[in-house]
């Protein structure tokens, strides 16, 4: 079945208000989730709500928690999310990074005791919208084995970088694993196979079965280079921000465990380096140079732009299993999901 983006917002708002999540916070969670589905990152969209609802029920997500600032300088801060909704903590963290960048040229905010935040690129986009460069990294519960090993120790550790331009949307938003874990969970839910060269089973053999892959490990992207990069992210979003690392990271995929991962959010104000208009023009010039080099050349961010255009107009598909899960949630929380969809 297909739903529109506004129907998605209504479903999410109905769910979150029943857990007494303040409207402003619920709006942020809905916005980030809609952004994921619009950009085609359905592995991190409304399909994650059964996980979040479980987290709210068992108390690993605390809607009423207050974010506290544990350490602060003119350009840095360390936030304790106190297990609030991850989307809200990361949103507030990036707001703070941008405020600091406005003053000092760079804002660097570390976060611990947060929760799964959806797509990393939403928060780098926040900086881009203020003519800043946004960088977001995070660690997650283990999924990736070191090269040569078969035991998952490293997370899928996403990296998002957004750069302002006048004519182009320039953004990379990706896991450092060959596939986001969410895509494996999505394939499992839909009864699909996963692509080759993405994952190993628990004996270290290649597999296209999502269930075997989730019990085994996901490969890093780009062989040893992806592993090396994920390794560094694990530390910069782990011990640097007083979060867990390696096998100590819990609760990003399993909502029954308190989340121990960390995030590092950076905003850079290019106007503190040179003229912002000249900078943006040069970014556009570079994009033109790249695109002029062939017929079918894409830049990081094109996929998202194309998907947003398409899914905003057409709506997007929800598979039967996900709809069944959302319907069960709606019945339990006493709202009429059919009325929203029939609209
Ligand atoms: N919250 C978490 O803990 C967590 C963990 C891992 C991943 N994620 C999210 O999962 C999502 C999916 O990650 P993924 O690694 O599966 O994404 P992906 O493999 O689909 O890569 C996406 C990125 O590659 C760019 N891209 C694609 N084709 C391109 C081309 N031909 N030329 C240039 N650029 C191109 C896209 O514009 C996009 O920015 C991301 O939003 C990420 O933030 C979140």
PDB file of C-alpha atoms in Angstrom, residues 170 199 201 273 303:
ATOM      1  CA  UNK A 170      25.635  18.426  -1.758  1.00  0.00           C
ATOM      2  CA  UNK A 199      27.495  -9.737   4.661  1.00  0.00           C
ATOM      3  CA  UNK A 201      27.154 -15.598   8.180  1.00  0.00           C
ATOM      4  CA  UNK A 273      37.417  31.361   6.279  1.00  0.00           C
ATOM      5  CA  UNK A 303      19.877  10.343  -5.140  1.00  0.00           C
TER       6      UNK A 303
END
